[in-house]
Amino acid sequence: MKSQYLSLAVALALTTPLIFTSFSTSAEISVIVHKDNASTFDKKSIRKLYMGKAKKFDNGRNALVINASKGSTQRNDFNKSVIGRSSSQINAYWSKLVFTGKGIPPKELSSDAEVLSTVTENKDTIGYVDSSAVTAAVKVVATF
Amino acid sequence: MKLSTIIVVVLGIAISDVSIADIKFSGYGSIVAGKGLDENERFTADFFEVGQYEDKLTFNPESMLGLQMNAGLSDDLMFTAQVTVKGTDDFEPELSWYYLTYQANDDWTLMLGRRNIPIYYYSEFYDVGYAYTWMRPPSNLYWWQVVQFNGIHVSRSFELGDYSSSLTMYYGNEYTEDNKEMGFYAEQGFYGPNTIEVNEDWRHITGFNWNISGEMFDVRFIYMQHKLDRDYVQNDGSIVVGPRTSQTFYGVGGSIDLNPVTVLFEYNYVQRHNDVEDTWPTYILSLVYNLDEYQPYIVYSKADQERVAGDQFEEHSLVGYGLRYNFTDTASLKIQYDEFKDEGGPNGWAFHGDSSTIAIGVDFIF
C-alpha cells in the first residue's frame, strides 16, 4: 500500500515537468530611472533593489521601486532575466516577508505608460518597460 | 494595562490624526486534504493546533485562511492585523496577529503587539504555506505548545559588505489557559487521571535573531530564553502546581541555492533548566530540485530528547517526499508523503507511534 503511493508520487514528480513545460518568447526590457539620477547600476544592484535587500541608490537617496503589473510579459521577463527566478518563486519570497511584516514589495503600476510618467516625474524612482516604449524623458541604465 | 488596550489607545491617537488611513488587504490560505495509510495510526501535522491525520480522509488538520489588513497611519507608522480561520478551530475566525510597526529611520524598526515568536527559522510564517516548498515545516520538531506572544521587537537592518543583514531583539510574554496542545496530552493521561486541562505560561520571552543573506544563501542564527510555569487543572476544579523552570533555545537555519538544487537546513538545541536537565537536539535537512515551476523535494528531520540520566526518552524521525507545482503565479499544488518513525524509549516514550500519511493541497496568496 505505502510503496504504491510512493511510486505514484515519484512517477508524478518525474513525468509532469516534461508534459507541462512551456516556452515563451521575450522582448527586450529597459530599466529606467529619472534623468537626474547619476547612480550607477548593474544587474546585481538592480536585483537587490527589487528584492528589498537594498533600499538606496548609490547617490544615497531612498529608492522607490516600481514593478510592472502582475502577469504582464514585462514583469515575467524581468523576473526571469534580472532576478533569475520565476514570478511564482518571487511571490513566495515576498509572501514570507509581507505576512510577517518584514517587507513591502515594489509598488505595482499597470502599464508602460504609467511607469514612464511616474519615473519622468519622480527623482527617486526606478522601473522597467518594454524597450520599444522608452522615451527621451527617462534615463535607461540597463537593458536585458 | 493589557497590551491590546495599549495598542487600541495608540491606534486611536494615530487615527484621529489622519483623515483617511491608507488601508490594504491581502491574504493567504491552504486547502489540504490528507489521510493516514494504515489503521490505528495517527500523524500530527500541526502540534500547536493539534492537527492530526488518521485513516479517514480529512480537510481539517491543515486547511486555513489568513486575511491581513495593513493600515498606514502615517509615513512611518503602520497597523497590521491578521484574522486566521483554521480547520483545527472548526473554522472559527481568530484575531491572531495585531501589531504596530514604527519605522524609526531607514535602518531601525520597532514592532509592538501580537506576533509569532521567532523560535525557529520557519516559526513566523509557519501558516503561510505558499512561502515555502514543503507541505509544512517538519512537525516532529515544530512542536512547541506556545508559538505566539505579546511583545516588542526592535530590528536593525544593515549591509555587511555584499550581504544584507538584520538583527532583531524581542521581549514578551504569553499566558495560555487551557493550552490546546497540552490539553491533548492531558487527554492522553500524561499528567495523571484527574488532570483535564493544562495552563502554560511562557514569561520573559527574550531573544534575538541575526539574519544574513547573499545571492546564494540565507541564514538565521537564533537565541531565545523564557521562564516556563505549568499548572494542572483537576477535574474537581482545583489546580496542581506544576514545574517552575526555564528554557534556552539555540538555533541556526537557512537555505543554500546551488542552482538547480536548493539545500534547506536547520539545527536547534533546546535546554530546559530542570532537575533532569532535559535537552532537545533537533535538525532538518532537505533537498529541493528546481525545475521551472516544478519542485520535487525530500525532507528529513530528526528530534531527540536527552537527560542527565541518558537518552531513552522521546526520539523520532520524519521523512517526507513531495512535489510542489506552481500552476499560477499565486497558487501552488503540493503533494507530500510522510513517514514518521517513533524511536522513543521504553516506559511510554514512543507515544506518537509510527505513521504513513499522504496529503495533497493548494496554497495560495492574494
Coordinates of C-alpha atoms in Angstrom, one line a residue, chain B:
Chain B
M1 CA -2.8 47.7 31.3
K2 CA -3.2 45.0 28.7
L3 CA -1.2 45.2 25.6
S4 CA -4.3 45.1 23.4
T5 CA -5.6 48.1 25.3
I6 CA -2.3 50.0 24.7
I7 CA -2.5 49.2 21.0
V8 CA -6.1 50.4 20.7
V9 CA -5.2 53.6 22.5
V10 CA -2.2 54.3 20.4
L11 CA -4.2 53.4 17.3
G12 CA -6.9 55.8 18.4
I13 CA -4.5 58.6 18.8
A14 CA -2.8 57.8 15.5
I15 CA -6.1 57.5 13.5
S16 CA -7.5 60.7 14.9
D17 CA -4.5 62.5 13.4
V18 CA -5.1 61.3 9.8
S19 CA -8.4 61.7 8.0
I20 CA -8.1 58.6 5.7
A21 CA -5.8 55.8 6.7
D22 CA -4.3 54.1 3.7
I23 CA -5.7 50.6 4.1
K24 CA -4.7 47.5 2.2
F25 CA -6.0 43.9 2.4
S26 CA -4.0 40.8 1.4
G27 CA -4.1 37.2 2.4
Y28 CA -3.1 33.6 2.2
G29 CA -4.6 30.2 2.5
S30 CA -4.2 26.4 2.3
I31 CA -6.7 23.8 1.4
V32 CA -5.2 20.5 2.3
A33 CA -6.7 17.0 2.3
G34 CA -4.8 14.1 3.8
K35 CA -5.1 10.6 5.1
G36 CA -3.1 8.1 7.1
L37 CA -2.5 5.0 5.1
D38 CA -2.8 2.4 7.9
E39 CA -5.4 1.9 10.5
N40 CA -4.8 2.8 14.1
E41 CA -2.0 5.3 13.3
R42 CA -2.0 9.0 13.9
F43 CA 0.2 11.6 12.4
T44 CA 0.3 15.0 14.0
A45 CA 0.9 17.5 11.1
D46 CA 0.5 20.5 13.4
F47 CA 1.3 20.1 17.1
F48 CA 0.3 23.6 18.3
E49 CA -3.2 23.3 16.7
V50 CA -3.4 19.5 17.3
G51 CA -4.0 19.0 13.6
Q52 CA -3.9 15.2 13.2
Y53 CA -4.4 12.7 10.3
E54 CA -5.9 9.3 11.0
D55 CA -7.0 6.8 8.4
K56 CA -10.0 8.8 7.2
L57 CA -9.6 11.5 4.6
T58 CA -10.0 14.9 6.1
F59 CA -9.5 18.6 5.3
N60 CA -9.4 19.8 8.9
P61 CA -5.9 19.4 10.2
E62 CA -4.2 21.9 7.9
S63 CA -6.8 23.8 5.9
M64 CA -6.8 27.5 6.8
L65 CA -7.3 31.1 5.6
G66 CA -5.5 34.2 6.7
L67 CA -6.6 37.7 5.9
Q68 CA -4.2 40.6 6.6
M69 CA -5.1 44.3 6.9
N70 CA -2.4 47.0 6.7
A71 CA -3.3 50.5 7.7
G72 CA -0.8 53.1 7.0
L73 CA -1.3 55.6 9.9
S74 CA 1.4 58.0 8.8
D75 CA 4.6 57.7 6.7
D76 CA 6.4 55.8 9.4
L77 CA 3.6 54.1 11.4
M78 CA 1.6 51.2 10.3
F79 CA -1.0 48.9 12.0
T80 CA -1.3 45.3 10.9
A81 CA -3.9 42.7 11.8
Q82 CA -4.4 39.2 10.7
V83 CA -7.5 37.1 11.1
T84 CA -7.0 33.4 10.7
V85 CA -9.6 30.8 10.2
K86 CA -8.4 27.2 10.7
G87 CA -10.0 23.8 10.3
T88 CA -8.5 22.8 13.6
D89 CA -10.6 25.5 15.3
D90 CA -13.8 24.4 13.5
F91 CA -13.2 27.4 11.1
E92 CA -13.9 29.9 13.8
P93 CA -12.2 33.2 13.0
E94 CA -9.5 34.4 15.4
L95 CA -7.7 37.7 15.5
S96 CA -4.3 36.1 15.7
W97 CA -1.8 38.9 14.9
Y98 CA -2.2 42.6 15.6
Y99 CA 0.8 44.9 15.9
L100 CA 2.1 48.4 15.2
T101 CA 5.2 48.9 13.1
Y102 CA 7.2 52.1 13.5
Q103 CA 9.9 52.8 11.0
A104 CA 12.2 55.0 13.1
N105 CA 14.5 55.6 10.2
D106 CA 16.0 53.7 7.2
D107 CA 17.6 51.1 9.5
W108 CA 15.7 50.8 12.7
T109 CA 12.2 49.3 13.0
L110 CA 10.1 48.9 16.1
M111 CA 7.2 46.5 16.4
L112 CA 4.7 46.3 19.3
G113 CA 1.9 43.8 19.6
R114 CA 0.9 40.2 19.0
R115 CA 3.1 38.2 16.7
N116 CA 4.5 34.7 16.3
I117 CA 7.7 34.0 18.3
P118 CA 10.7 33.6 16.0
I119 CA 11.6 30.3 17.8
Y120 CA 12.8 28.5 14.7
Y121 CA 13.6 29.5 11.1
Y122 CA 10.0 28.9 9.8
S123 CA 8.1 29.9 13.0
E124 CA 7.0 33.3 11.9
F125 CA 5.5 32.2 8.6
Y126 CA 4.6 28.6 9.5
D127 CA 1.0 29.2 8.4
V128 CA 1.9 30.7 5.1
G129 CA 2.2 27.6 3.0
Y130 CA 2.8 29.5 -0.2
A131 CA 6.0 30.9 1.3
Y132 CA 7.9 27.5 1.5
T133 CA 8.3 24.4 -0.7
W134 CA 7.0 21.7 1.7
M135 CA 3.5 20.9 2.7
R136 CA 4.6 22.1 6.2
P137 CA 7.7 22.6 8.2
P138 CA 8.5 19.2 9.7
S139 CA 6.1 18.9 12.5
N140 CA 8.2 16.5 14.6
L141 CA 10.3 19.4 15.7
Y142 CA 8.0 22.4 15.1
W143 CA 6.2 21.0 18.1
W144 CA 6.1 23.8 20.8
Q145 CA 2.9 24.4 22.6
V146 CA 3.4 28.2 22.6
V147 CA 4.0 29.9 19.3
Q148 CA 2.7 33.4 19.7
F149 CA 3.3 36.2 22.2
N150 CA 2.6 39.8 23.0
G151 CA 5.7 41.8 22.9
I152 CA 8.1 44.3 21.5
H153 CA 10.6 43.8 18.7
V154 CA 13.5 46.1 17.8
S155 CA 15.2 45.4 14.5
R156 CA 18.1 47.0 12.7
S157 CA 18.9 46.2 9.1
F158 CA 22.3 46.9 7.7
E159 CA 24.6 45.8 4.9
L160 CA 27.7 43.7 5.6
G161 CA 29.9 44.1 2.6
D162 CA 28.0 42.4 -0.2
Y163 CA 25.5 40.8 2.2
S164 CA 22.3 42.1 3.6
S165 CA 21.7 41.6 7.3
S166 CA 19.3 42.3 10.1
L167 CA 19.4 41.9 13.8
T168 CA 16.2 41.6 15.9
M169 CA 15.8 41.7 19.6
Y170 CA 12.5 40.9 21.3
Y171 CA 10.8 40.6 24.6
G172 CA 7.3 39.5 25.6
N173 CA 5.0 37.1 27.5
E174 CA 2.3 34.6 26.7
Y175 CA -0.2 33.1 29.1
T176 CA -2.2 30.2 27.8
E177 CA -5.1 29.0 30.0
D178 CA -6.2 25.5 28.8
N179 CA -3.3 25.2 26.3
K180 CA -4.5 23.3 23.3
E181 CA -1.5 21.0 22.7
M182 CA -1.0 20.4 26.4
G183 CA -4.8 19.6 26.6
F184 CA -4.3 16.9 24.1
Y185 CA -1.5 15.3 26.3
A186 CA -3.8 15.7 29.3
E187 CA -6.5 13.8 27.5
Q188 CA -3.9 11.0 26.8
G189 CA -3.5 10.8 30.6
F190 CA 0.1 12.1 30.7
Y191 CA -0.5 14.2 33.8
G192 CA -2.5 11.8 35.8
P193 CA -6.1 10.6 35.6
N194 CA -7.5 13.8 37.2
T195 CA -5.9 16.4 35.0
I196 CA -8.3 17.8 32.5
E197 CA -6.5 21.0 31.4
V198 CA -3.0 22.5 31.5
N199 CA -2.2 26.2 31.9
E200 CA 1.1 27.0 30.3
D201 CA 2.8 30.4 30.7
W202 CA 5.9 31.5 29.0
R203 CA 7.1 34.6 30.7
H204 CA 10.0 36.9 29.9
I205 CA 10.4 35.5 26.4
T206 CA 13.6 37.3 25.4
G207 CA 15.6 36.6 22.3
F208 CA 17.5 37.8 19.3
N209 CA 18.0 36.6 15.8
W210 CA 20.5 37.5 13.2
N211 CA 19.7 37.1 9.6
I212 CA 22.3 37.3 6.9
S213 CA 21.7 36.7 3.2
G214 CA 23.6 36.9 0.0
E215 CA 23.0 36.0 -3.6
M216 CA 23.2 32.3 -2.9
F217 CA 22.3 31.8 0.7
D218 CA 20.1 32.9 3.6
V219 CA 21.0 32.1 7.2
R220 CA 19.4 32.9 10.5
F221 CA 21.0 32.5 14.0
I222 CA 18.7 32.2 16.9
Y223 CA 18.8 32.6 20.6
M224 CA 15.8 32.7 23.0
Q225 CA 15.1 32.1 26.6
H226 CA 12.0 32.2 28.8
K227 CA 10.5 31.2 32.1
L228 CA 8.1 28.3 32.0
D229 CA 5.2 27.9 34.5
R230 CA 2.9 25.0 34.2
D231 CA -0.2 24.1 36.2
Y232 CA -2.5 21.2 36.0
V233 CA -6.3 21.8 36.3
Q234 CA -8.0 18.9 38.0
N235 CA -11.5 17.5 37.3
D236 CA -12.7 18.9 40.6
G237 CA -11.6 22.4 39.6
S238 CA -8.5 22.5 41.8
I239 CA -5.1 23.3 40.5
V240 CA -2.0 21.3 41.0
V241 CA 1.1 23.5 40.7
G242 CA 3.5 22.1 38.1
P243 CA 7.0 22.9 37.1
R244 CA 8.5 26.4 37.5
T245 CA 11.5 26.3 35.2
S246 CA 13.1 28.0 32.2
Q247 CA 14.3 27.1 28.7
T248 CA 17.0 28.3 26.4
F249 CA 16.9 27.9 22.6
Y250 CA 19.8 28.0 20.2
G251 CA 19.5 27.6 16.5
V252 CA 20.8 28.1 13.0
G253 CA 18.8 27.6 9.9
G254 CA 18.5 28.7 6.3
S255 CA 19.0 27.8 2.7
I256 CA 21.8 27.5 0.1
D257 CA 21.0 27.9 -3.5
L258 CA 23.1 25.6 -5.7
N259 CA 21.0 26.1 -8.8
P260 CA 19.1 23.9 -9.8
V261 CA 19.2 22.4 -6.3
T262 CA 18.3 24.2 -3.1
V263 CA 19.6 22.9 0.3
L264 CA 17.4 23.7 3.3
F265 CA 18.7 23.1 6.7
E266 CA 18.0 23.8 10.3
Y267 CA 19.6 22.8 13.6
N268 CA 18.1 23.6 17.0
Y269 CA 19.2 22.8 20.6
V270 CA 16.8 23.5 23.5
Q271 CA 17.7 23.2 27.1
R272 CA 15.2 23.0 30.0
H273 CA 16.8 24.0 33.2
N274 CA 15.1 21.5 35.4
D275 CA 16.5 18.7 37.7
V276 CA 16.6 16.1 35.0
E277 CA 18.3 18.5 32.6
D278 CA 16.2 18.0 29.5
T279 CA 17.7 18.8 26.2
W280 CA 16.3 18.5 22.7
P281 CA 18.7 18.5 19.8
T282 CA 16.7 18.6 16.5
Y283 CA 17.5 19.1 12.9
I284 CA 16.1 19.3 9.4
L285 CA 17.9 18.6 6.1
S286 CA 16.0 19.0 2.8
L287 CA 16.9 19.0 -0.9
V288 CA 14.7 20.7 -3.5
Y289 CA 15.2 20.3 -7.2
N290 CA 14.0 23.5 -9.1
L291 CA 12.7 22.6 -12.5
D292 CA 10.9 25.7 -13.7
E293 CA 7.6 25.7 -11.9
Y294 CA 8.1 22.2 -10.5
Q295 CA 9.9 21.5 -7.3
P296 CA 10.3 17.8 -6.3
Y297 CA 11.8 17.6 -2.9
I298 CA 12.8 15.4 0.0
V299 CA 12.9 16.5 3.6
Y300 CA 14.4 14.6 6.6
S301 CA 14.0 15.7 10.2
K302 CA 15.0 14.2 13.5
A303 CA 14.1 15.1 17.0
D304 CA 15.7 13.7 20.1
Q305 CA 15.5 14.2 23.9
E306 CA 18.3 13.7 26.3
R307 CA 18.6 13.9 30.1
V308 CA 21.4 13.7 32.5
A309 CA 20.2 10.1 33.0
G310 CA 20.6 9.1 29.4
D311 CA 18.8 9.3 26.1
Q312 CA 15.9 6.7 26.3
F313 CA 13.2 9.3 26.0
E314 CA 11.4 11.0 23.1
E315 CA 13.0 10.4 19.7
H316 CA 11.6 10.3 16.3
S317 CA 12.4 10.9 12.6
L318 CA 10.3 12.0 9.8
V319 CA 11.0 11.8 6.1
G320 CA 8.8 13.5 3.5
Y321 CA 8.8 13.1 -0.3
G322 CA 6.9 15.7 -2.2
L323 CA 6.3 17.8 -5.2
R324 CA 5.3 21.5 -5.5
Y325 CA 3.9 22.7 -8.7
N326 CA 3.2 26.5 -9.2
F327 CA 0.2 26.3 -11.5
T328 CA -0.2 30.1 -11.4
D329 CA 1.9 33.0 -10.1
T330 CA -0.1 33.0 -6.8
A331 CA -1.1 29.4 -6.3
S332 CA 0.7 26.1 -6.0
L333 CA -0.3 22.5 -5.8
K334 CA 1.6 20.3 -3.4
I335 CA 1.6 16.6 -2.7
Q336 CA 3.6 15.0 0.1
Y337 CA 4.0 11.6 1.5
D338 CA 5.4 11.4 5.1
E339 CA 6.8 8.5 7.1
F340 CA 7.1 9.1 10.8
K341 CA 9.3 6.7 12.8
D342 CA 8.9 6.7 16.5
E343 CA 12.1 5.6 18.2
G344 CA 11.1 6.7 21.7
G345 CA 12.5 4.8 24.7
P346 CA 10.7 2.3 26.9
N347 CA 8.1 3.3 29.5
G348 CA 5.8 5.0 27.1
W349 CA 8.2 7.4 25.4
A350 CA 7.1 6.1 21.9
F351 CA 3.8 7.8 22.4
H352 CA 3.5 9.3 18.9
G353 CA 3.6 6.0 17.1
D354 CA 4.8 5.2 13.6
S355 CA 2.7 6.5 10.7
S356 CA 2.5 6.9 6.9
T357 CA 0.5 9.8 5.6
I358 CA -0.3 11.3 2.3
A359 CA -1.5 14.9 1.8
I360 CA -2.5 16.9 -1.2
G361 CA -3.2 20.6 -1.1
V362 CA -3.3 24.0 -2.7
D363 CA -1.5 27.0 -1.2
F364 CA -2.4 30.5 -2.4
I365 CA -1.9 34.2 -1.8
F366 CA -3.9 37.1 -2.7

